[in-house]
Coordinates of C-alpha atoms and ligand atoms in Angstrom, one line a residue:
X181 CA 73.3 112.2 51.5
X182 CA 75.6 109.7 49.9
X183 CA 76.7 109.0 46.5
X184 CA 78.9 105.9 45.7
X185 CA 80.5 104.4 42.5
X186 CA 77.3 103.0 41.4
X187 CA 75.1 103.4 44.5
X188 CA 71.7 101.6 43.6
X189 CA 70.0 104.1 45.8
X190 CA 71.6 107.0 43.8
X191 CA 70.7 105.5 40.4
X192 CA 67.3 104.8 41.8
X193 CA 66.7 108.5 41.8
X194 CA 67.1 108.6 38.3
X195 CA 65.0 105.6 37.1
X196 CA 62.1 107.7 36.0
X197 CA 64.3 108.1 32.9
X198 CA 63.8 104.2 32.0
X199 CA 64.6 103.9 28.6
X200 CA 62.3 102.0 26.0
X201 CA 65.1 99.4 25.4
X202 CA 64.2 98.0 28.9
X203 CA 61.9 95.3 27.0
X204 CA 64.9 93.6 25.1
X205 CA 65.9 91.0 27.0
X206 CA 68.6 88.5 25.8
X207 CA 69.2 85.8 28.7
X208 CA 68.7 82.3 28.6
X209 CA 66.0 82.8 31.4
X210 CA 64.2 85.3 29.2
X211 CA 64.3 83.0 26.4
X212 CA 62.2 80.5 28.2
X213 CA 64.6 77.7 29.4
X214 CA 64.1 77.0 32.8
X215 CA 66.4 79.1 35.2
X216 CA 68.8 77.1 37.1
X217 CA 70.9 77.8 40.5
X218 CA 74.2 77.6 38.3
X219 CA 72.9 79.9 36.0
X220 CA 71.7 82.4 38.6
X221 CA 75.4 82.2 40.1
X222 CA 77.0 83.0 36.8
X223 CA 74.4 85.8 36.1
X224 CA 75.2 87.5 39.4
X225 CA 79.0 87.1 39.1
X226 CA 78.6 88.8 35.3
X227 CA 76.6 91.5 36.7
X228 CA 79.2 92.2 39.9
X229 CA 81.9 92.4 37.5
X230 CA 80.2 94.8 35.1
X231 CA 78.9 97.1 37.6
X232 CA 82.4 97.0 39.4
X233 CA 84.1 98.5 36.3
X234 CA 81.0 100.9 35.1
X235 CA 80.5 102.2 38.6
X236 CA 83.6 104.2 39.2
X237 CA 83.2 105.5 35.4
X238 CA 79.9 106.8 36.1
X239 CA 80.7 108.3 39.5
X240 CA 83.5 110.1 37.9
X241 CA 81.1 111.8 35.2
X242 CA 78.5 112.8 38.0
X243 CA 81.4 114.2 40.1
X244 CA 82.7 116.3 37.2
X245 CA 79.4 117.6 36.7
X246 CA 78.4 118.3 40.0
X247 CA 81.7 120.3 40.9
X248 CA 81.6 121.9 37.3
X249 CA 78.1 122.4 35.9
X250 CA 78.0 123.5 32.4
X251 CA 75.9 122.3 29.3
X252 CA 78.5 120.0 28.3
X253 CA 78.9 118.0 31.8
X254 CA 75.2 118.0 32.0
X255 CA 74.9 116.4 28.5
X256 CA 77.5 113.7 29.7
X257 CA 75.9 113.0 32.8
X258 CA 72.3 112.7 31.0
X259 CA 73.8 110.3 28.7
X260 CA 75.7 108.2 31.3
X261 CA 72.3 107.9 33.6
X262 CA 70.2 106.9 30.8
X263 CA 72.8 104.0 29.9
X264 CA 73.1 103.0 33.5
X265 CA 69.2 103.2 34.0
X266 CA 68.8 100.9 31.1
X267 CA 71.4 98.5 32.3
X268 CA 70.0 98.6 35.6
X269 CA 66.3 97.8 34.2
X270 CA 67.7 94.9 32.4
X271 CA 69.4 93.5 35.3
X272 CA 66.4 93.9 37.6
X273 CA 64.2 92.0 35.0
X274 CA 66.7 89.2 34.8
X275 CA 67.1 88.9 38.5
X276 CA 63.3 88.5 38.7
X277 CA 63.6 85.5 36.3
X278 CA 66.2 83.9 38.3
X279 CA 64.3 84.4 41.7
X280 CA 62.3 81.3 41.2
X281 CA 65.4 78.8 40.4
X282 CA 65.4 75.8 42.8
X283 CA 68.3 75.6 45.0
X284 CA 69.7 78.9 44.9
X285 CA 72.5 79.7 47.7
X286 CA 71.4 82.2 50.4
X287 CA 73.9 84.9 48.9
X288 CA 72.6 84.5 45.3
X289 CA 69.1 84.9 46.5
X290 CA 70.0 87.8 48.5
X291 CA 71.8 89.7 45.7
X292 CA 68.8 88.9 43.0
X293 CA 66.5 90.4 45.6
X294 CA 68.7 93.3 45.9
X295 CA 68.9 93.8 42.1
X296 CA 65.3 93.3 41.5
X297 CA 64.2 95.7 44.2
X298 CA 66.7 98.8 43.6
X299 CA 64.5 100.5 41.1
X300 CA 62.3 102.8 42.8
X301 CA 59.9 103.6 40.1
X302 CA 59.9 100.8 37.6
X303 CA 58.5 101.1 34.1
X304 CA 56.8 97.9 32.5
X305 CA 58.1 96.9 29.3
X306 CA 54.9 97.7 27.4
X307 CA 56.0 99.7 24.5
X308 CA 55.9 103.6 25.0
X309 CA 55.1 103.2 29.0
X310 CA 58.6 103.8 30.1
X311 CA 58.7 107.1 27.9
X312 CA 55.4 108.2 29.2
X313 CA 56.7 107.4 32.8
X314 CA 59.7 109.5 32.3
X315 CA 58.0 112.4 30.8
X316 CA 55.6 112.7 33.8
X317 CA 58.3 112.4 36.3
X318 CA 60.5 114.9 34.5
X319 CA 57.4 117.3 34.4
X320 CA 56.8 116.9 38.0
X321 CA 60.7 117.3 38.8
X322 CA 61.0 120.2 36.7
X323 CA 58.1 122.1 38.1
X324 CA 59.2 121.3 41.4
X325 CA 62.8 122.9 40.7
X326 CA 61.3 126.0 39.1
X327 CA 58.6 126.5 41.6
X328 CA 57.6 129.7 43.2
X329 CA 55.3 131.0 45.8
X330 CA 54.6 134.6 46.7
X331 CA 55.6 136.8 49.4
X332 CA 53.9 140.2 49.9
X333 CA 52.6 139.8 46.3
X334 CA 56.2 139.1 44.8
X335 CA 57.4 135.7 43.2
X336 CA 60.1 134.1 45.6
X337 CA 61.8 130.8 44.6
X338 CA 61.8 127.2 46.4
X339 CA 65.0 127.9 48.5
X340 CA 64.3 131.3 49.3
X341 CA 60.6 130.6 50.4
X342 CA 62.1 127.9 52.4
X343 CA 64.3 130.3 54.4
X344 CA 61.5 132.9 54.8
X345 CA 59.0 130.2 56.2
X346 CA 62.0 129.9 59.1
X347 CA 62.3 133.5 59.8
X348 CA 59.2 135.5 59.1
X349 CA 56.7 135.9 61.9
X350 CA 53.8 137.7 60.4
X351 CA 51.0 135.1 60.2
X352 CA 49.4 136.7 57.0
X353 CA 52.7 136.4 55.3
X354 CA 53.4 133.1 56.3
X355 CA 49.8 131.9 55.1
X356 CA 50.3 133.7 51.9
X357 CA 53.7 131.9 51.2
X358 CA 52.3 128.4 52.4
X359 CA 49.4 128.6 50.2
X360 CA 51.1 130.3 47.0
X361 CA 53.6 127.3 47.2
X362 CA 51.2 124.5 47.7
X363 CA 48.9 125.7 44.9
X364 CA 51.5 126.8 42.4
X365 CA 53.8 123.9 42.9
X366 CA 51.4 120.9 44.1
X367 CA 48.1 121.4 42.3
X368 CA 49.4 121.4 38.8
X369 CA 51.3 117.8 39.3
X370 CA 48.0 116.1 40.1
X371 CA 47.6 114.5 36.9
X372 CA 51.1 113.4 36.3
X373 CA 51.2 111.9 39.5
X374 CA 48.1 109.7 38.8
X375 CA 49.7 108.8 35.6
X376 CA 53.0 108.0 37.4
X377 CA 51.4 105.8 39.9
X378 CA 49.5 103.6 37.3
X379 CA 52.3 103.0 35.1
X380 CA 55.0 102.3 38.0
X381 CA 52.6 99.9 39.6
X382 CA 52.3 97.9 36.3
X383 CA 56.5 97.7 36.3
X384 CA 56.6 96.6 40.0
X385 CA 54.2 93.8 38.9
X386 CA 56.4 92.8 36.0
X387 CA 59.0 92.5 38.6
X388 CA 56.8 90.2 40.8
X389 CA 55.7 92.9 43.6
X390 CA 51.9 93.6 44.4
X391 CA 52.6 97.3 43.9
X392 CA 55.1 99.9 44.1
X393 CA 54.7 100.4 47.8
X394 CA 55.2 96.7 48.6
X395 CA 58.1 96.8 46.6
X396 CA 59.8 99.7 48.6
X397 CA 58.7 97.8 51.8
X398 CA 60.4 94.7 50.6
X399 CA 63.7 96.1 51.1
X400 CA 63.8 95.3 54.8
X401 CA 64.6 91.6 55.2
X402 CA 60.9 90.9 56.3
X403 CA 57.3 90.6 54.5
X404 CA 56.2 94.0 53.1
X405 CA 53.1 93.8 55.8
X406 CA 55.4 93.2 58.7
X407 CA 57.4 96.0 58.0
X408 CA 54.5 98.3 57.9
X409 CA 53.6 96.9 61.3
X410 CA 57.1 97.7 62.5
X411 CA 56.9 101.1 61.8
X412 CA 53.6 101.6 63.5
X413 CA 55.0 100.0 66.7
X414 CA 58.0 102.5 66.5
X415 CA 55.9 105.3 66.2
X416 CA 53.9 104.3 69.3
X417 CA 56.9 104.1 71.2
X418 CA 57.8 107.8 70.6
X419 CA 54.2 109.3 70.2
X420 CA 54.0 110.3 73.9
X421 CA 57.2 112.5 73.5
X422 CA 55.5 114.1 70.2
X423 CA 52.3 114.9 71.8
X424 CA 54.0 116.4 74.8
X425 CA 56.1 118.7 72.5
X426 CA 52.9 119.4 70.4
X427 CA 51.0 120.6 73.5
X428 CA 53.8 122.7 74.8
X429 CA 54.4 124.1 71.2
X430 CA 50.8 124.8 70.7
X431 CA 50.6 126.9 73.8
X432 CA 53.5 129.1 73.1
X433 CA 52.2 129.8 69.6
X434 CA 48.8 130.7 71.1
X435 CA 50.6 133.1 73.4
X436 CA 52.5 134.9 70.7
X437 CA 49.9 135.0 68.0
X438 CA 46.6 134.9 70.1
X439 CA 43.3 132.8 69.9
X440 CA 42.4 134.0 66.3
X441 CA 45.5 132.6 64.6
X442 CA 46.3 129.6 66.9
X443 CA 43.5 128.6 69.1
X444 CA 44.5 127.1 72.3
X445 CA 42.8 123.8 71.6
X446 CA 42.9 121.6 68.5
X447 CA 45.6 121.1 65.8
X448 CA 48.6 123.4 65.2
X449 CA 48.2 125.6 62.2
X450 CA 50.8 124.0 59.7
X451 CA 52.4 127.4 58.3
X452 CA 53.3 128.8 61.9
X453 CA 56.0 126.0 62.7
X454 CA 59.0 127.6 61.0
X455 CA 58.9 125.0 58.0
X456 CA 57.1 124.7 54.8
X457 CA 56.1 121.2 55.6
X458 CA 55.9 121.5 59.5
X459 CA 58.6 118.6 59.4
X460 CA 61.1 120.2 61.7
X461 CA 60.4 123.3 64.2
X462 CA 64.0 124.3 65.2
X463 CA 63.4 127.7 63.2
X464 CA 60.9 128.8 65.8
X465 CA 63.0 127.6 68.9
X466 CA 63.0 131.6 70.1
X467 CA 59.2 131.2 70.4
X468 CA 59.2 128.1 72.6
X469 CA 62.6 128.7 74.4
X470 CA 62.5 128.6 78.1
X471 CA 63.2 131.6 80.1
X472 CA 66.6 131.4 81.6
X473 CA 67.5 128.2 79.9
X474 CA 67.1 129.1 76.3
X475 CA 70.5 130.7 75.8
X476 CA 73.3 128.3 76.1
X477 CA 76.1 130.8 76.8
X478 CA 78.3 130.1 73.6
X479 CA 77.7 129.8 69.8
X480 CA 80.1 127.3 68.1
X481 CA 80.5 129.7 65.2
X482 CA 82.0 132.1 67.5
X483 CA 84.4 129.5 68.9
X484 CA 85.4 128.2 65.7
X485 CA 86.0 131.7 64.4
X486 CA 87.9 132.7 67.5
X487 CA 90.3 129.8 67.2
X488 CA 91.0 130.5 63.7
X489 CA 89.3 127.3 62.3
X490 CA 88.7 127.4 58.2
X491 CA 86.7 124.9 56.4
X492 CA 89.6 122.5 55.9
X493 CA 90.7 122.6 59.4
X494 CA 86.9 121.8 60.5
X495 CA 87.0 118.6 57.9
X496 CA 90.3 117.7 60.0
X497 CA 88.3 118.0 63.5
X498 CA 85.8 115.8 61.9
X499 CA 88.2 113.2 60.9
X500 CA 89.8 113.7 64.3
X501 CA 86.8 112.1 65.7
X502 CA 86.5 109.1 63.8
X503 CA 90.5 108.7 64.4
X504 CA 89.9 108.9 68.2
X505 CA 87.7 105.8 67.5
X506 CA 90.5 104.1 65.9
X507 CA 89.7 104.4 62.3
X508 CA 92.4 105.1 60.0
X509 CA 93.0 108.7 58.7
X510 CA 91.3 109.5 55.6
X511 CA 93.4 108.7 52.3
X512 CA 95.7 111.9 50.9
X513 CA 93.5 111.7 47.8
X514 CA 90.4 112.7 50.1
X515 CA 92.1 116.0 50.8
X516 CA 93.3 116.6 47.2
X517 CA 89.8 115.6 45.5
X518 CA 87.1 116.6 47.8
X519 CA 85.3 120.1 47.3
X520 CA 85.5 121.3 50.6
X521 CA 84.8 125.3 49.7
X522 CA 82.8 126.5 46.9
X523 CA 84.9 127.2 43.9
X524 CA 84.9 130.9 43.1
X525 CA 84.8 130.6 39.2
X526 CA 82.0 128.1 38.5
X527 CA 78.6 126.8 38.9
X528 CA 78.6 123.7 41.5
X529 CA 75.8 121.8 43.3
X530 CA 76.3 122.9 46.9
X531 CA 74.0 120.3 48.5
X532 CA 76.3 118.3 50.8
X533 CA 77.1 114.8 49.8
X534 CA 79.6 112.0 50.7
X535 CA 81.2 110.0 48.0
X536 CA 83.3 106.8 47.3
X537 CA 84.3 107.1 43.5
X538 CA 86.2 103.7 43.2
X539 CA 84.5 101.5 46.0
X540 CA 87.9 101.4 47.4
X541 CA 89.4 104.0 48.9
X542 CA 88.8 107.2 46.8
X543 CA 86.4 108.8 49.2
X544 CA 85.5 112.4 49.0
X545 CA 83.1 114.8 50.2
X546 CA 81.4 117.6 48.2
X547 CA 80.3 120.8 50.5
X548 CA 80.3 124.6 50.1
X549 CA 81.5 124.7 53.8
X550 CA 80.8 127.6 55.9
X551 CA 82.3 128.3 59.2
X552 CA 79.2 127.9 61.5
X553 CA 77.7 125.1 63.6
X554 CA 75.3 123.8 61.0
X555 CA 78.3 123.0 58.6
X556 CA 80.4 121.6 61.7
X557 CA 77.7 118.9 62.2
X558 CA 77.2 118.4 58.5
X559 CA 81.0 117.5 58.1
X560 CA 80.5 114.8 60.9
X561 CA 77.5 113.4 59.3
X562 CA 79.1 113.2 55.6
X563 CA 82.2 111.6 56.8
X564 CA 80.2 109.1 58.8
X565 CA 78.8 108.0 55.2
X566 CA 82.8 107.9 54.3
X567 CA 83.7 105.7 57.0
X568 CA 81.0 103.4 56.2
X569 CA 81.8 103.1 52.8
X570 CA 85.5 102.3 53.5
X571 CA 84.5 99.9 56.5
X572 CA 82.6 97.6 53.8
X573 CA 84.6 97.9 50.8
X574 CA 85.9 94.5 50.8
X575 CA 82.3 93.2 50.2
X576 CA 81.0 91.8 46.9
X577 CA 79.7 94.7 44.6
X578 CA 75.8 94.2 45.4
X579 CA 76.7 94.4 49.3
X580 CA 78.3 97.7 49.1
X581 CA 75.6 99.6 50.9
X582 CA 74.3 100.4 54.5
X583 CA 72.5 97.2 56.4
X584 CA 69.0 99.0 55.4
X585 CA 68.7 102.3 54.0
X586 CA 68.2 103.8 57.5
X587 CA 71.4 102.7 58.7
X588 CA 73.5 105.1 56.1
X589 CA 72.0 108.2 57.2
X590 CA 72.1 107.2 61.0
X591 CA 76.0 106.7 61.2
X592 CA 76.8 110.3 60.8
X593 CA 73.9 111.5 62.8
X594 CA 74.7 109.1 65.7
X595 CA 78.4 110.5 65.8
X596 CA 77.2 114.2 65.4
X597 CA 75.1 113.7 68.7
X598 CA 78.3 113.4 70.3
X599 CA 79.3 117.1 69.6
X600 CA 78.6 117.9 73.5
X601 CA 80.2 120.8 75.3
X602 CA 82.4 118.0 76.9
X603 CA 83.5 117.2 73.3
X604 CA 84.1 120.9 72.5
X605 CA 86.2 121.0 75.4
X606 CA 88.3 118.0 74.7
X607 CA 89.3 119.2 71.1
X608 CA 90.2 122.6 72.6
X609 CA 87.4 124.6 71.2
X610 CA 85.7 125.7 74.5
X611 CA 87.1 126.5 77.7
X612 CA 86.1 124.2 80.6
X613 CA 84.9 127.2 82.6
X614 CA 82.1 127.9 79.9
X615 CA 80.7 124.5 79.8
X616 CA 76.7 125.1 80.2
X617 CA 75.5 124.0 83.8
X618 CA 72.8 121.3 83.9
X619 CA 70.2 123.8 84.3
X620 CA 70.8 124.6 80.5
X621 CA 70.1 121.1 79.6
X622 CA 66.5 121.8 79.1
X623 CA 67.3 124.6 76.4
X624 CA 69.7 122.3 74.8
X625 CA 67.3 119.3 74.7
X626 CA 64.4 121.5 73.5
X627 CA 66.3 122.8 70.4
X628 CA 67.3 119.3 69.5
X629 CA 63.8 118.2 69.9
X630 CA 62.2 120.7 67.7
X631 CA 64.0 119.2 64.8
X632 CA 64.5 115.5 65.7
X633 CA 61.1 114.9 67.9
X634 CA 58.9 117.0 65.5
X635 CA 60.2 115.2 62.5
X636 CA 58.9 111.7 63.5
X637 CA 55.3 111.9 62.4
X638 CA 56.4 113.6 59.3
X639 CA 58.9 111.1 58.5
X640 CA 56.3 108.3 58.9
X641 CA 53.2 109.6 56.9
X642 CA 54.9 110.6 53.5
X643 CA 55.3 106.8 52.9
X644 CA 52.0 105.7 54.8
X645 CA 50.2 108.1 52.3
X646 CA 52.1 106.7 49.1
X647 CA 51.9 103.1 50.4
X648 CA 48.1 103.9 50.4
X649 CA 48.2 105.5 47.1
X650 CA 50.2 102.6 45.5
X651 CA 48.0 99.8 46.8
X652 CA 44.8 101.6 45.5
X653 CA 43.6 101.9 49.0
X654 CA 43.8 105.7 48.6
X655 CA 42.0 106.3 45.0
X656 CA 43.0 109.4 43.1
X657 CA 39.6 111.0 44.0
X658 CA 41.0 111.1 47.6
X659 CA 44.6 112.4 47.1
X660 CA 44.2 115.7 48.9
X661 CA 41.7 114.4 51.6
X662 CA 43.7 111.5 52.7
X663 CA 46.8 113.7 52.8
X664 CA 45.5 116.1 55.1
X665 CA 43.7 113.3 57.2
X666 CA 47.2 111.6 57.8
X667 CA 48.7 115.2 58.5
X668 CA 46.0 115.7 61.0
X669 CA 46.2 112.1 62.6
X670 CA 49.9 111.8 63.0
X671 CA 51.3 115.5 63.0
X672 CA 48.2 117.3 64.5
X673 CA 48.4 119.9 62.1
X674 CA 46.0 121.7 59.6
X675 CA 46.4 123.7 56.6
X676 CA 46.0 127.7 57.2
X677 CA 43.0 127.5 54.6
X678 CA 40.7 124.7 53.6
X679 CA 41.8 122.2 50.6
X680 CA 39.6 120.4 48.3
X681 CA 40.4 118.0 45.4
X682 CA 41.5 120.4 43.1
X683 CA 44.8 120.7 45.1
X684 CA 47.6 118.2 45.5
X685 CA 49.7 119.3 48.6
X686 CA 51.9 116.2 48.5
X687 CA 53.4 117.2 45.3
X688 CA 54.6 120.6 47.2
X689 CA 57.2 118.2 49.1
X690 CA 60.3 117.5 47.0
X691 CA 60.5 113.7 47.7
X692 CA 57.0 113.1 46.3
X693 CA 57.4 114.4 42.7
X694 CA 61.2 113.0 42.7
X695 CA 59.8 109.6 44.0
X696 CA 62.4 109.3 46.6
X697 CA 61.3 106.8 49.4
X698 CA 60.9 108.6 53.0
X699 CA 60.7 105.9 55.4
X700 CA 64.5 105.8 55.8
X701 CA 64.5 109.2 57.2
X702 CA 62.1 108.1 60.0
X703 CA 64.2 104.9 60.8
X704 CA 67.5 107.1 60.7
X705 CA 66.0 109.2 63.5
X706 CA 65.5 106.4 65.5
X707 CA 68.5 104.3 64.6
X708 CA 70.9 107.3 65.5
X709 CA 69.6 107.4 69.2
X710 CA 69.9 103.6 69.3
X711 CA 73.5 103.6 68.1
X712 CA 74.2 106.3 70.5
X713 CA 72.9 104.6 73.6
X714 CA 74.9 101.5 72.6
X715 CA 78.1 103.5 72.2
X716 CA 77.6 105.4 75.7
X717 CA 77.0 101.8 77.3
X718 CA 80.1 100.3 75.7
X719 CA 82.0 103.5 76.9
X720 CA 80.8 103.0 80.5
X721 CA 79.0 106.3 80.4
X722 CA 76.9 106.8 83.8
X723 CA 75.4 110.1 83.4
X724 CA 72.5 111.5 81.7
X725 CA 72.4 110.1 78.2
X726 CA 72.2 113.3 76.4
X727 CA 75.5 114.2 78.1
X728 CA 77.5 111.5 76.8
X729 CA 80.5 111.7 74.3
X730 CA 82.1 108.7 73.3
X731 CA 85.0 110.6 71.9
X732 CA 88.4 108.8 71.8
X733 CA 87.0 105.3 72.9
X734 CA 88.8 102.8 71.0
X735 CA 86.7 99.8 71.9
X736 CA 83.3 101.5 70.7
X737 CA 85.2 102.3 67.3
X738 CA 86.2 98.6 66.9
X739 CA 82.6 97.5 67.5
X740 CA 81.2 100.3 65.3
X741 CA 83.6 99.0 62.6
X742 CA 82.5 95.4 63.2
X743 CA 79.1 96.4 62.0
X744 CA 80.0 98.9 59.3
X745 CA 82.1 96.1 57.8
X746 CA 79.1 94.1 57.0
X747 CA 77.6 96.4 54.6
X748 CA 74.3 95.0 53.1
X749 CA 75.7 91.4 53.3
X750 CA 73.4 90.4 56.1
X751 CA 69.8 91.0 57.1
X752 CA 69.9 94.3 59.1
X753 CA 68.9 92.7 62.5
X754 CA 72.5 91.0 62.2
X755 CA 74.1 94.4 61.5
X756 CA 72.2 95.9 64.5
X757 CA 73.2 93.0 66.8
X758 CA 76.9 93.2 66.0
X759 CA 76.9 96.8 67.5
X760 CA 73.9 97.4 70.0
X761 CA 73.2 93.6 71.0
X762 CA 69.7 94.0 69.8
X763 CA 68.0 92.6 66.8
X764 CA 65.2 95.0 67.1
X765 CA 65.0 98.4 65.8
X766 CA 63.6 100.8 68.6
X767 CA 62.4 104.1 70.0
X768 CA 63.3 103.6 73.4
X769 CA 66.8 105.1 73.2
X770 CA 65.4 108.3 71.8
X771 CA 62.7 108.3 74.6
X772 CA 65.4 107.9 77.1
X773 CA 67.6 110.7 75.5
X774 CA 64.9 113.3 75.8
X775 CA 63.2 111.7 79.3
X776 CA 64.4 115.1 81.1
X777 CA 62.8 117.2 78.6
X778 CA 59.8 115.1 78.5
X779 CA 59.3 115.3 82.4
X780 CA 59.9 119.3 82.2
X781 CA 57.5 119.4 79.2
X782 CA 54.7 117.4 81.2
X783 CA 55.3 119.9 84.0
X784 CA 54.6 122.8 81.9
X785 CA 51.6 121.0 80.1
X786 CA 50.1 120.2 83.7
X787 CA 46.1 120.8 83.5
X788 CA 46.4 121.7 79.8
X789 CA 44.5 119.8 77.2
X790 CA 46.5 117.7 75.4
X791 CA 46.4 116.4 71.7
X792 CA 43.8 117.6 69.2
Ligands
ZN108 ZN1 73.5 111.9 54.8

């Protein structure tokens, strides 16, 4: 996750709070005189200067709040967010007016588009509409945050039920948790969600978009319909890999639970996959682990502890990776101002995030780091955001972002893919003698695939459903049925009990009530492998792709920096080409990475029915 001085993306999350004053516009364009290219240039210069000053102030308010939660800092951040949202809505509407001016320079046109499309959930200027939208979204978010399911008849909150879905193996209890969560949290949101869709579509129309879904799809340097087709093409590339994993996992679940719980054929019961949304399956690795190859022979948490690593030293190791690629060390202020461990004496937001407070060099991470393998990977991930932010800091304000929203999340993940056993040897964490032999590779790859491959259809279908809802192709009377149809079509899963239109299962996933677009996570999954393969090729790696680590390769670092430096100043294919030589996003690198696993899975699946 990233937070920046005034990240348009971060702000977008708060846009449900669109204030009523959004309708007040006082520019020449809005007053009816014809917009000109020169006026548009002046407007953009004014916006960039203004946001450049306000952004750091706003980031500091957010930082203080998230690292010191009190009623007072809550009030300060709410006030600052409302003011920022107000401002951004005005700028978006103004940008929409200038978009038709003749003779716009390519940069001004690009910046106007970025401003216009930066709002995730736009309210129309109709009196009362923004308040109605804000009320509906606030009710949904708050209901989600306070949501409870039950376990053995007792209430259990959101984070606890999420963890329990990963560790519980009693199918009756899994079903109870799944059904109670979806019924309690999702179903009551149905009306508010319908209201939200109607209002936000009107807001999108005022900004010149067909509907909210088209607005979301317009952020990818191509017509919205073309982008939708691109996601379909990407899915087709990785679908066979997913099918093999699905078939194998279904058999293992059938062996564990029996035909009555998980039949040999057909879709998988959604609550058996170790995750409330069946979006990542790593939590049930113990059920699918291949005999003899499942145990890797070492545990990163043990290695860290044996070498006396504390959280700060873990972050130093992460910094060391980027330094080995030739990136300058993190600034002194990073170490003074970051929250690396959870403070003992106050409430903080522990969810890991990376910040760039002043859009210059005031980089920070905010984590509640524990000495374990997950947090070691998370550190490499968060620092990826920080180095990206620093590389593009010389860009104009509106270009201070990733090439598209998939890029920012993919950078840290691609670096984290390089945390191989050989890398652990190089940084002195693992003895050479304990590097797992090649016969353990299937275990390593399967563990990775249970998260990264299993996620792909889920990452795709959330927005497939929302695009359909916003366009009207999915009417409100079909919300639940269409959701379940997409879950079946793409993921090959079914709910543990029949669902009907009194339910609203999409609402039981955070990003739907919070209106956070989701396709970025699908793209990031594919891009991280694409970046990884490019880095390994540049490093002259000859072995199987999944064993490559490009640690210490300064040529890779220089080329990476050349892509990162561009920020959002160019269409994303330009940025992609700088680092990978290709202008196309592709699933091919991910397929290659998992090729040994795919071959092994297909052996295991031989003569078994595939698909559902
Ligand atoms: Zn992130």
